[in-house]
Short mmCIF file of C-alpha atoms in Angstrom, two decimals:
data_model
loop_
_atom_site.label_atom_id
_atom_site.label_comp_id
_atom_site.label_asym_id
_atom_site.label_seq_id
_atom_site.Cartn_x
_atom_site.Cartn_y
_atom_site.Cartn_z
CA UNK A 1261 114.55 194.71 152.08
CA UNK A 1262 116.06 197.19 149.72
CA UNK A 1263 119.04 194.86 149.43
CA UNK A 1264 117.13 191.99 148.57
CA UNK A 1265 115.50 193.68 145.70
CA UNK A 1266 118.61 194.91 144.19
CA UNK A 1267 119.95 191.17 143.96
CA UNK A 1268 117.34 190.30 141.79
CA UNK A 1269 117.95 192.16 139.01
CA UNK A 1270 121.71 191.87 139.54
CA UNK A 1271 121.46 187.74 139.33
CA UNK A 1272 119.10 188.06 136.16
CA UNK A 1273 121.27 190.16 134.47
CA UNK A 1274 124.38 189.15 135.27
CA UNK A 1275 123.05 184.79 134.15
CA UNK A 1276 121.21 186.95 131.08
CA UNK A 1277 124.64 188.33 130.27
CA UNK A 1278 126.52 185.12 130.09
CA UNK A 1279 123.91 183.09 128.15
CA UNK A 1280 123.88 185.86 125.67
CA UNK A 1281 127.53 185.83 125.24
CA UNK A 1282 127.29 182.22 125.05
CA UNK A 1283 124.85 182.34 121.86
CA UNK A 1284 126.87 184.93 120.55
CA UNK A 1285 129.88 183.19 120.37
CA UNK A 1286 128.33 179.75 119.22
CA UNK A 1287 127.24 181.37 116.07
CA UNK A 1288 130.92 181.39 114.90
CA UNK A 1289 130.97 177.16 115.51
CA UNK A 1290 131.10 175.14 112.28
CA UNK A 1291 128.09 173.43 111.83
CA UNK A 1292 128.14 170.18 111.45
CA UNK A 1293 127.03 169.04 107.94
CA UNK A 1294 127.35 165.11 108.39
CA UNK A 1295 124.09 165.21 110.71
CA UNK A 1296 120.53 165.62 109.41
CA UNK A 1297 118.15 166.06 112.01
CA UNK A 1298 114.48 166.12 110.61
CA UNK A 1299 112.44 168.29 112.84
CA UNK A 1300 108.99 167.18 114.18
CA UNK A 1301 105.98 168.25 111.70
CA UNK A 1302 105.30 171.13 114.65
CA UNK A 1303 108.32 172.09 114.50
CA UNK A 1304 108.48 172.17 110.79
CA UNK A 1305 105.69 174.34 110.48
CA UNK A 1306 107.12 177.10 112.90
CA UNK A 1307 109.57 177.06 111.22
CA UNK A 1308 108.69 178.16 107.96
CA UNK A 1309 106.34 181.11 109.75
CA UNK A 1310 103.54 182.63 107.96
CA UNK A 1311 100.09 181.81 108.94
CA UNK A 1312 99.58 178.67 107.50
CA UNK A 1313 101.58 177.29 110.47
CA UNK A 1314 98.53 177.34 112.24
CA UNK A 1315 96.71 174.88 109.52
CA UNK A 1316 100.01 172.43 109.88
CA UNK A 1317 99.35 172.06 113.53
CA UNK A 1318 96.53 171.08 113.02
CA UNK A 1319 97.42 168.06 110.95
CA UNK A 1320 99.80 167.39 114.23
CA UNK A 1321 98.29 164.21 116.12
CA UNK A 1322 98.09 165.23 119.25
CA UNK A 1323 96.67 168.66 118.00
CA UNK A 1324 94.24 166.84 115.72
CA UNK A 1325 93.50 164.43 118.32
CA UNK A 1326 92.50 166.75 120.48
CA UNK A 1327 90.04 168.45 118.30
CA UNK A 1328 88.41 165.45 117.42
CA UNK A 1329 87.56 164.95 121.68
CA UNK A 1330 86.32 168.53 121.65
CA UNK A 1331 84.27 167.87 118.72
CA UNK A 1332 82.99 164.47 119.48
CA UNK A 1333 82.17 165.34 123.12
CA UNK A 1334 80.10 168.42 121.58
CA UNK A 1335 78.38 166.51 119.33
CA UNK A 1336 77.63 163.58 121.65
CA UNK A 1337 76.44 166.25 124.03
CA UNK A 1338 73.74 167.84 121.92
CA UNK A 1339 72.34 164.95 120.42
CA UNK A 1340 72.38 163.05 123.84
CA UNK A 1341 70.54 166.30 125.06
CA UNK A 1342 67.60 166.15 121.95
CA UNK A 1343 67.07 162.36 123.13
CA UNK A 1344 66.47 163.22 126.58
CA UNK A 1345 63.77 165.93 125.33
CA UNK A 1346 62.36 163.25 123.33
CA UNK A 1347 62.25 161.16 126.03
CA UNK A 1348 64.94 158.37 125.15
CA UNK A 1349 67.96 157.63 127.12
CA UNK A 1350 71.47 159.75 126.10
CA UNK A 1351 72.72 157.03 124.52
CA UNK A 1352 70.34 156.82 122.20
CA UNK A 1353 71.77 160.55 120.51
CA UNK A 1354 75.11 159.71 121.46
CA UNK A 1355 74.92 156.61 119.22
CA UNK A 1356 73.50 158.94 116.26
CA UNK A 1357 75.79 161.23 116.54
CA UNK A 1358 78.50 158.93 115.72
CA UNK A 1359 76.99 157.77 113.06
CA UNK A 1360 76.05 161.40 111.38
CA UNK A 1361 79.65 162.11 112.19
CA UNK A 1362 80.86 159.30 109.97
CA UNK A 1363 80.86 158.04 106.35
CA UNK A 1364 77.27 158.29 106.54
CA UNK A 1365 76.16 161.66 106.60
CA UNK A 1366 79.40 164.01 107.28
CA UNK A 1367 81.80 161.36 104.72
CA UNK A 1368 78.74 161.94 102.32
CA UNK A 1369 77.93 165.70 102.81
CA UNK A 1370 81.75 167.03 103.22
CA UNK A 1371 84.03 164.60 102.29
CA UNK A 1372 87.35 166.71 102.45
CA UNK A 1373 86.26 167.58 105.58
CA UNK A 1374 85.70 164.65 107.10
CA UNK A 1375 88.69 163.21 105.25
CA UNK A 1376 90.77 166.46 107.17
CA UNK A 1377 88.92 165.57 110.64
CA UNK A 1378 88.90 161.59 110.79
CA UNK A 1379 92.24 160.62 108.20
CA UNK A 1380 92.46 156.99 108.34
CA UNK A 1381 95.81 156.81 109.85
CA UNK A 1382 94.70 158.76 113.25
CA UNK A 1383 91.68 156.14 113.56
CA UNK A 1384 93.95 154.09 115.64
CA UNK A 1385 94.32 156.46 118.41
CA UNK A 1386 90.74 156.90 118.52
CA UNK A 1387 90.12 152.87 118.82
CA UNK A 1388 92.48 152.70 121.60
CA UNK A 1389 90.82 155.54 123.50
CA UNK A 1390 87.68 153.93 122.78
CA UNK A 1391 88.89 150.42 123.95
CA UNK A 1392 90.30 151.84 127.55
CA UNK A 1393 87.14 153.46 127.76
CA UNK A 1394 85.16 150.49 127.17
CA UNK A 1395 87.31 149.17 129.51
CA UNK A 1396 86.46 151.18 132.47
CA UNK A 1397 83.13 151.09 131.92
CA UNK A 1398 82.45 147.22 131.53
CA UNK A 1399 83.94 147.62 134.84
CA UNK A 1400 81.68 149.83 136.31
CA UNK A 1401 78.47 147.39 134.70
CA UNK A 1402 80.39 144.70 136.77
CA UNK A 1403 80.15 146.63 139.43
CA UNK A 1404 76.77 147.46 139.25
CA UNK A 1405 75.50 143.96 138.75
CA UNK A 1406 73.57 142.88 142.48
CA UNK A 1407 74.43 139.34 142.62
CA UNK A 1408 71.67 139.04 146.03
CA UNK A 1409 69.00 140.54 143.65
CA UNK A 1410 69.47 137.56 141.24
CA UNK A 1411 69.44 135.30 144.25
CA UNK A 1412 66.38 136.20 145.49
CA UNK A 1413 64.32 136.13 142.49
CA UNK A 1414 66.51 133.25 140.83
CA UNK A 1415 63.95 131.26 139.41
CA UNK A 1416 61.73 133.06 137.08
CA UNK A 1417 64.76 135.67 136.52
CA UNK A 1418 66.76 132.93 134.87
CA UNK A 1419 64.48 131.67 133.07
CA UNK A 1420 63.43 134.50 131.33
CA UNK A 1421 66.47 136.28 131.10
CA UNK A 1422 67.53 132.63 129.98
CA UNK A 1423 64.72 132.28 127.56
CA UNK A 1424 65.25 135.76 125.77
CA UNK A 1425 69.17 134.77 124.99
CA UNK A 1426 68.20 131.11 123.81
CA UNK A 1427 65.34 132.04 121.34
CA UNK A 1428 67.08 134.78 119.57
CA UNK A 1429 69.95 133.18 119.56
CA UNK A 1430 68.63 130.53 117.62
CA UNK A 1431 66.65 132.74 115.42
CA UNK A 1432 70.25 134.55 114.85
CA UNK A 1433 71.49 131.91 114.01
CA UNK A 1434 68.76 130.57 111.72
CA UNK A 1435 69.00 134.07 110.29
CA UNK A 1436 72.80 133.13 109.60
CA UNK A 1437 71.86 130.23 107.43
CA UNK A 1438 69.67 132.32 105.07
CA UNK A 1439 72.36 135.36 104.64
CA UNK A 1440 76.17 133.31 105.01
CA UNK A 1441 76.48 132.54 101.34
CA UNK A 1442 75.95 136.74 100.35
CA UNK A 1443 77.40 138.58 103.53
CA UNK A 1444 79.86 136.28 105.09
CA UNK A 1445 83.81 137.64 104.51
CA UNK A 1446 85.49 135.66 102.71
CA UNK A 1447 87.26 133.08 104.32
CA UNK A 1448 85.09 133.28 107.40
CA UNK A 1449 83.44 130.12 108.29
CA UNK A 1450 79.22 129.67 108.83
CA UNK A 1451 80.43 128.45 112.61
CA UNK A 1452 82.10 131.54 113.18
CA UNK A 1453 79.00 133.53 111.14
CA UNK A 1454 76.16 131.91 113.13
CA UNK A 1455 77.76 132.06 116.32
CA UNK A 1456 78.27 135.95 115.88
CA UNK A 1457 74.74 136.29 114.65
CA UNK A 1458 73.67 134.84 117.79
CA UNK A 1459 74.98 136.15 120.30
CA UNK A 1460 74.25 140.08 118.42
CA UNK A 1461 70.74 139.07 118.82
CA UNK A 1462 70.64 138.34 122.52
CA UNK A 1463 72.48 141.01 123.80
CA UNK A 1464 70.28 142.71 126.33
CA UNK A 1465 71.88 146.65 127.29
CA UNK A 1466 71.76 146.21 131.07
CA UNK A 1467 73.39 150.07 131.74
CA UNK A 1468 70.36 151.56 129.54
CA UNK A 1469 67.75 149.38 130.88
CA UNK A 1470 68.83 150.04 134.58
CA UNK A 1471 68.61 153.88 134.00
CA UNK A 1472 65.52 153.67 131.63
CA UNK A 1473 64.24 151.87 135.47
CA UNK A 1474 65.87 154.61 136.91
CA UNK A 1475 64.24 157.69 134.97
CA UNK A 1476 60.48 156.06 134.87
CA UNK A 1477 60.95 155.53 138.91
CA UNK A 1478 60.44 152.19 138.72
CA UNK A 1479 63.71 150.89 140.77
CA UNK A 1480 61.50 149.70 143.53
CA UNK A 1481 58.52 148.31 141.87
CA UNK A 1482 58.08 144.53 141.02
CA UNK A 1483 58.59 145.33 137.55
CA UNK A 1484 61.52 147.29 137.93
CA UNK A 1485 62.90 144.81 140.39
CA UNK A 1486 61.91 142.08 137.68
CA UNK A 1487 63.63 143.88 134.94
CA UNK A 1488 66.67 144.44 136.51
CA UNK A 1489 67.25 141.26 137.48
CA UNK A 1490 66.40 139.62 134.11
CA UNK A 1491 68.76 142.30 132.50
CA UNK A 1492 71.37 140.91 135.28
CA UNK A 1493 71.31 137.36 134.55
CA UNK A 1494 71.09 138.01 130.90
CA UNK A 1495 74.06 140.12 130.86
CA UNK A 1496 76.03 137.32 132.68
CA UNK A 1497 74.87 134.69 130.25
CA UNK A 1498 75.52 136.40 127.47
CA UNK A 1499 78.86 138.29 128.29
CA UNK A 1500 79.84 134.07 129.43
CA UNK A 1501 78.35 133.19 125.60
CA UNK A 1502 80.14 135.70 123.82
CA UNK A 1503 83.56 134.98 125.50
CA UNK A 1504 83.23 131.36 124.52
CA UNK A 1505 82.31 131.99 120.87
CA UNK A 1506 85.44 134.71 120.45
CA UNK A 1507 87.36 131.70 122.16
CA UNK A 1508 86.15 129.27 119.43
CA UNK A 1509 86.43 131.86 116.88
CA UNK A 1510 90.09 132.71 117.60
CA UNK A 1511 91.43 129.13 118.46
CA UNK A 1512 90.49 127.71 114.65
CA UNK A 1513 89.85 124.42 115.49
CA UNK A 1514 88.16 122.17 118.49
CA UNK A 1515 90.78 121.19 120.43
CA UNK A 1516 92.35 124.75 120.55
CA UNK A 1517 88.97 126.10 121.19
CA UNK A 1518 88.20 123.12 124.11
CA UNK A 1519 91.82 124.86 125.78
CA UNK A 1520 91.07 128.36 125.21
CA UNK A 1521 87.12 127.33 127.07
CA UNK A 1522 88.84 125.36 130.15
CA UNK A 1523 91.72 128.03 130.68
CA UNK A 1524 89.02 130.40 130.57
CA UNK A 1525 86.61 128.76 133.36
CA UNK A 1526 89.48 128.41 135.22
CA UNK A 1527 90.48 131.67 134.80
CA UNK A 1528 86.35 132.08 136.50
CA UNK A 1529 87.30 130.44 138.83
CA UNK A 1530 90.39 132.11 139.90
CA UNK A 1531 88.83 134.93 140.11
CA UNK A 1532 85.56 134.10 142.54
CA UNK A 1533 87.17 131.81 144.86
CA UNK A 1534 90.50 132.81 145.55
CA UNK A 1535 90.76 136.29 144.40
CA UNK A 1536 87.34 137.78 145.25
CA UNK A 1537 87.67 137.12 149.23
CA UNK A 1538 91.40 137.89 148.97
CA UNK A 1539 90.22 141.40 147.64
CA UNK A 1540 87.59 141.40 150.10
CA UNK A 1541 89.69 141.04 152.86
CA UNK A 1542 92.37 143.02 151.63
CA UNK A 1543 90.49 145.79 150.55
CA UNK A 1544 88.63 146.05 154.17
CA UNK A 1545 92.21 146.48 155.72
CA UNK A 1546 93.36 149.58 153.48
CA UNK A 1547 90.00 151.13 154.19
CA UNK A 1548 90.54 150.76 157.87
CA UNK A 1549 93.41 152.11 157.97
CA UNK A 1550 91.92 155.33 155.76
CA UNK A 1551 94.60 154.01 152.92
CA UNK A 1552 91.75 154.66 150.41
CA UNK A 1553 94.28 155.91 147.57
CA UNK A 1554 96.72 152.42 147.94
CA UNK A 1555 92.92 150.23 147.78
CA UNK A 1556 92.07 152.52 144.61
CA UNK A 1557 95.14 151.82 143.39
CA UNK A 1558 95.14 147.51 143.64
CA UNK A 1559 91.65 147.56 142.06
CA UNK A 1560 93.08 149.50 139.25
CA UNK A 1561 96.14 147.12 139.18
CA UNK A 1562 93.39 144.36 139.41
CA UNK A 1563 91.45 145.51 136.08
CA UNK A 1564 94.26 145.93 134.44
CA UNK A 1565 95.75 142.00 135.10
CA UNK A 1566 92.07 140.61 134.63
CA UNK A 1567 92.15 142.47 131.17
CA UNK A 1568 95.40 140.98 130.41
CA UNK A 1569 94.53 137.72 131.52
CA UNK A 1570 91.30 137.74 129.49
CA UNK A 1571 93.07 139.30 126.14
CA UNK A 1572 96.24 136.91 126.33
CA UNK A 1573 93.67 133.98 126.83
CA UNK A 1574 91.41 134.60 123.72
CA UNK A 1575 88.29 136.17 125.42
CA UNK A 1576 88.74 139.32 125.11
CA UNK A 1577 89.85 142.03 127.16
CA UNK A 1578 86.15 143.32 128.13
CA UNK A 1579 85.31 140.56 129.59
CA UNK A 1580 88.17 140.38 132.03
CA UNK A 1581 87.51 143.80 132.79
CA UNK A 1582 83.99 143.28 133.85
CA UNK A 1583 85.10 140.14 135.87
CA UNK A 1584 87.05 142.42 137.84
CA UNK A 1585 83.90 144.74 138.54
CA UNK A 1586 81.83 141.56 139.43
CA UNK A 1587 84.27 140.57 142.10
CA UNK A 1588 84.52 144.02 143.68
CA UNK A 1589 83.71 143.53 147.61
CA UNK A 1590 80.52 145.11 148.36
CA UNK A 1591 81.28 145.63 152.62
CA UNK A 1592 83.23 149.11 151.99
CA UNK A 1593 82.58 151.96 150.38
CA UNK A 1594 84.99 151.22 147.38
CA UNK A 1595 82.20 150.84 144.92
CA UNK A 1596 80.79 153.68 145.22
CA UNK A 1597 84.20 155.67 144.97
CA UNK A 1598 85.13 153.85 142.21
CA UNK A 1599 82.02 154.61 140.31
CA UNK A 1600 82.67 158.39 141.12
CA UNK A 1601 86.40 158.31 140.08
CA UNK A 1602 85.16 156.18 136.91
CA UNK A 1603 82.15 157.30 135.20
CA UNK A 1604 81.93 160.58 134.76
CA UNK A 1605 85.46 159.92 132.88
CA UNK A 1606 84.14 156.90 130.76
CA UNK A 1607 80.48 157.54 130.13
CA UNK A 1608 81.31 161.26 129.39
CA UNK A 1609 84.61 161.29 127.43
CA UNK A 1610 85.65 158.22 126.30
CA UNK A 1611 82.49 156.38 125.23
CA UNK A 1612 81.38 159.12 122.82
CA UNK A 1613 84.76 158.36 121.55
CA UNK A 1614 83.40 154.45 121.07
CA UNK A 1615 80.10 155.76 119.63
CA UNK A 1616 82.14 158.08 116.62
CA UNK A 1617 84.46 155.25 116.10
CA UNK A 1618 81.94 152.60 115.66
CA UNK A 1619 79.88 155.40 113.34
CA UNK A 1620 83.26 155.85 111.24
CA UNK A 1621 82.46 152.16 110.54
CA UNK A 1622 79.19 152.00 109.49
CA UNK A 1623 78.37 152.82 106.02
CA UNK A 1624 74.45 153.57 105.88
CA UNK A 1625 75.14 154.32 102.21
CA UNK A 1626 76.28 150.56 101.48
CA UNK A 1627 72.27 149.85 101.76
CA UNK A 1628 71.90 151.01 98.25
CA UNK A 1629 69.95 148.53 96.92
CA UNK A 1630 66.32 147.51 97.96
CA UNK A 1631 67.15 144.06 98.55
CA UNK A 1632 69.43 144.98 101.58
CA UNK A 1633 66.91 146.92 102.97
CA UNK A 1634 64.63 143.97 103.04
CA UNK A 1635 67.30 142.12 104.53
CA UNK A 1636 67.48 144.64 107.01
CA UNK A 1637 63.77 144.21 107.57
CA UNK A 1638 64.81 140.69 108.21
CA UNK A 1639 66.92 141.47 110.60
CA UNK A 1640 64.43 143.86 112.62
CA UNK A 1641 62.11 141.08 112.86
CA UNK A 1642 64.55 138.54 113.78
CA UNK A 1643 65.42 141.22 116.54
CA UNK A 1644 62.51 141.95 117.84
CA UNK A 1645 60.46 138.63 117.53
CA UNK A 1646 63.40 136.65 119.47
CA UNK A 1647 64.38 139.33 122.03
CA UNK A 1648 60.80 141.09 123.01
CA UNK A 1649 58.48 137.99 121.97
CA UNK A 1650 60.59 135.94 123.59
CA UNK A 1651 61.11 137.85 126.77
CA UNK A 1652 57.29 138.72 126.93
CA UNK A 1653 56.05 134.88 126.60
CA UNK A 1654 58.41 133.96 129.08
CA UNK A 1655 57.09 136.52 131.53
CA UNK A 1656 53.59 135.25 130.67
CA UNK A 1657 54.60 132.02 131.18
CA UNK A 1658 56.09 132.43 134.55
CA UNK A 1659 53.00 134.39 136.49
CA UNK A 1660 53.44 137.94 134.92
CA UNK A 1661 50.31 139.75 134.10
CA UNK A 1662 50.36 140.56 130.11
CA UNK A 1663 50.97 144.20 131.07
CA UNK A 1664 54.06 143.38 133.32
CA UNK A 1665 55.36 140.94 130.26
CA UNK A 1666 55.09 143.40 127.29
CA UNK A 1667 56.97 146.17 129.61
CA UNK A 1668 59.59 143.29 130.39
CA UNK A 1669 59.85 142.45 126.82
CA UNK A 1670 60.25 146.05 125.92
CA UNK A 1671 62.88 146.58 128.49
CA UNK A 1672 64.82 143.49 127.46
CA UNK A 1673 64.28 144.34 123.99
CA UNK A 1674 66.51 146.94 124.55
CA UNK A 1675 70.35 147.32 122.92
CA UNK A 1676 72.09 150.32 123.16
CA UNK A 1677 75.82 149.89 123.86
CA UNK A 1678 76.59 146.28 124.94
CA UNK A 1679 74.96 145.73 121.15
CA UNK A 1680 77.91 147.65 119.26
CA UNK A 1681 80.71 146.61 121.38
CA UNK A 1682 79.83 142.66 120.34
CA UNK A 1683 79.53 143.87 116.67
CA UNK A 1684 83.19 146.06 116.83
CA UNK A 1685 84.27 143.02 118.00
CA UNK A 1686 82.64 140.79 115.05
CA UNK A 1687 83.85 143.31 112.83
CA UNK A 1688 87.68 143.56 114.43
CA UNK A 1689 87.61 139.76 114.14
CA UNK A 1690 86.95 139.89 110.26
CA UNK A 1691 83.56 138.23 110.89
CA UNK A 1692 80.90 140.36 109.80
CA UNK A 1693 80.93 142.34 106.67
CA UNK A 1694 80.30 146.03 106.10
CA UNK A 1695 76.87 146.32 104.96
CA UNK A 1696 76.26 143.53 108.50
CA UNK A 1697 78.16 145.40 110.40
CA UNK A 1698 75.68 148.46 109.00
CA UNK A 1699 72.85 147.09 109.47
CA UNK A 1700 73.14 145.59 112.71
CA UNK A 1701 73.81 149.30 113.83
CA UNK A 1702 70.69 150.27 112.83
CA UNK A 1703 68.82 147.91 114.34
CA UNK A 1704 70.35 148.36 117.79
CA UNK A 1705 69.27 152.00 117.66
CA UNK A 1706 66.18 151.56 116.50
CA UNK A 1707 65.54 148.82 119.48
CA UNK A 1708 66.73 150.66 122.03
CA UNK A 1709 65.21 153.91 120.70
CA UNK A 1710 61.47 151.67 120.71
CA UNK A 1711 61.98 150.93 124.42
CA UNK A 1712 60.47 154.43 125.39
CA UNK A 1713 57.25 154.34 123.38
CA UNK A 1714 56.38 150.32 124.13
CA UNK A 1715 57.02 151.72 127.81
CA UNK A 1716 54.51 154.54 127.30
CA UNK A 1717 52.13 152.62 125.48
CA UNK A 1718 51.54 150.31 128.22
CA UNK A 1719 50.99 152.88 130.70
CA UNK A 1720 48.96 154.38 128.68
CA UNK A 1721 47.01 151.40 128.58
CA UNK A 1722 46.87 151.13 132.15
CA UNK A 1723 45.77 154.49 132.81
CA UNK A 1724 42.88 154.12 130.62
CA UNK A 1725 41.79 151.03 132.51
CA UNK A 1726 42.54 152.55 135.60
CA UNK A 1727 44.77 150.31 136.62
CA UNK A 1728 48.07 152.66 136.75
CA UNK A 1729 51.01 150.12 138.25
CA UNK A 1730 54.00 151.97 136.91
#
């Protein structure tokens, strides 16, 4: 044993030895003045010592990058924490802290500061952390969705999840008419204005919605069951809609637009007849066998190709990602790890990331002028007139008691995140303007943040009559 421990320091010492010799005696070489080798910026600053290194690593990206996460996820965790006391979803603060953490408040407040924290040229690694989060989670919606529960209650589901995308869309769109000549870009056409319009009024937030059902305990009530299923089809319909107008929007003209449509039904198509029971049946086998990490790893392989597919088509990459939840087979257990493997990874990392980056973007302090506040008015009653009128009528329409309706119409009334991915995507394309852009913001938070108190107003309406359902 003795022996043993004597070779370690002889082996050490003797290698030491000989690697000190060999630095000695490579100071002497010429050095080689024909070669320039500029050091990274890390390196640079360690090199020229002194404390102020410290400062110069953090202008590195990956250091800077890094504290931006830490201080994102901190600030999407408090403010996601004051909403819940307030009795609104997370997403609600999460939203409002990327937009204090922007242009708007922090940009305003400390500009050399945010300037130092968010320079324009690292904004790019934030958008594509934001994207693959978005990614993952447009998945996990897909997942999510219950095709059988949209079966079974088909007929008045449709409709009114079908009715509350067709009358704001045309009130959007109507909207459009009034507002094209003063906020369209330039060079964007009133197709590709109106169209956008739209289809940012009928979004309906189907992840807040189902856990807004979830926290009120109302998953197995007819309302809840109602609600969910509207949300369902409507997030379908209007994830379908939007993929045809970015077709239209990127092809330029009709007949481009007409291919970019058919390759993209086929591309449907593909994907629910041939791939979904190939997947089915492929992905029962590996799970049989207990090869859960190889089945883990196709569905990943399988995002990433419907993404591709989706993106290299004209649809966007979003969609094909939540194409390739919707076809996930339901007979295993695979759902259910996904979800586990997924969320916690997308919901609490990367989409705060979304939420900053889409607050970086929106300029509350372009709405410096009176008018474009009543144009924002404008748009809140566009909003809320096509979406929760809409919705609510329907409901009325279709059997509902007025009670059940207005609590529909508040749910569907709801934005939240499906909201500002369609407008990053208006505003990637070069479709809606800044002070738009701002302004639809506002008015998904403020919808989704009126959700909670419609909610609570109708039970408290209830209660009074004694007739307590929810």
């Amino acid at each position: 044993m003795t022996k043993r421990f004597l070779w370690y320091p002889v082996i050490i010492g003797i290698f030491a030895a000989l690697i000190w010799v060999i630095l000695q005696k490579g100071q002497s070489l010429p050095v080689n003045a024909h070669t320039v080798i500029t050091p990274a910026p890390a390196a640079a600053a360690m090199a020229t010592g002194g404390w102020w290194r410290y400062l110069e690593n953090l202008k590195h990206p990956l250091g800077l990058l890094l504290l931006q996460i830490i201080l994102i996820m901190l600030a999407a965790r408090v403010f996601g924490l004051i909403a819940n006391k307030l009795k609104q979803p997370a997403v609600v603060g999460e939203i409002i802290a990327g937009v204090l953490l922007g242009p708007s408040l922090l940009g305003w407040v400390a500009p050399s500061f945010s300037g130092f924290l968010f320079p324009a040229d690292s904004l790019k690694n934030l958008q594509f952390l934001s994207q693959i989060g978005l990614a993952f989670f447009m998945f996990i919606v897909g997942m999510e969705l219950d095709i059988s529960k949209i079966r079974n209650k088909a007929h008045d589901a449709v409709m009114i999840s079908h009715a509350s995308i067709i009358i704001p869309f045309f009130l959007g769109v109507w909207l459009a008419y009034f507002l094209f000549t003063q906020f369209a870009p330039a060079n964007v056409s009133f197709l590709s204005f109106a169209l956008f319009m739209g289809i940012a009024m009928s979004i309906t937030a189907f992840p807040v919605l189902a856990r807004i059902v979830q926290e009120r305990k109302l998953t197995n009530t007819p309302l809840g069951i109602m609600a969910i299923t509207c949300a369902a089809a409507d997030d379908i319909t209007a994830w379908c809609i939007l993929a045809v107008v970015v077709a239209i929007v990127n092809a330029g003209g009709i007949v481009s637009a007409l291919v970019t449509i058919l390759l993209a039904i086929a591309f449907v198509a593909v994907m629910l007849l041939l791939v979904r029971p190939w997947l089915n049946r492929t992905m029962q086998a590996q799970m049989a066998k207990g090869h859960q990490k190889a089945a883990v790893s196709l569905i990943f392989f399988m995002l990433l190709i419907s993404a591709w597919v989706a993106e290299v088509i004209g649809i966007h990459a979003l969609f094909g990602a939540f194409l390739a939840g919707v076809i996930m087979p339901h007979g295993t257990n695979i759902r259910q790890l996904l979800t586990d493997k997924l969320e916690d990874v997308s919901v609490l990392l990367l989409l705060p990331i979304f939420f900053v980056y889409t607050g970086l973007r929106t300029h509350i302090g372009l709405l410096n002028q009176g008018d474009l506040w009543v144009v924002f008015g404008m748009i809140m009653l566009v909003a809320v007139a096509g979406k929760f009128g809409g919705s609510t009528i329907t409901a009325r329409l279709m059997g509902q008691s007025w009670r059940q309706s207005v609590s529909i119409g508040a749910l569907m009334n709801t934005r939240g995140l499906m909201e500002l991915v369609v407008l990053n995507i208006g505003f990637d394309l070069g479709i809606l303007s800044p002070e738009i852009f701002a302004m639809m913001v506002l008015m998904a938070l403020a919808t989704t943040f009126m959700t909670g108190p419609l909610l609570d107003l109708v039970a408290f309406s209830e209660k009074r009559k004694g007739l307590l359902t929810i």
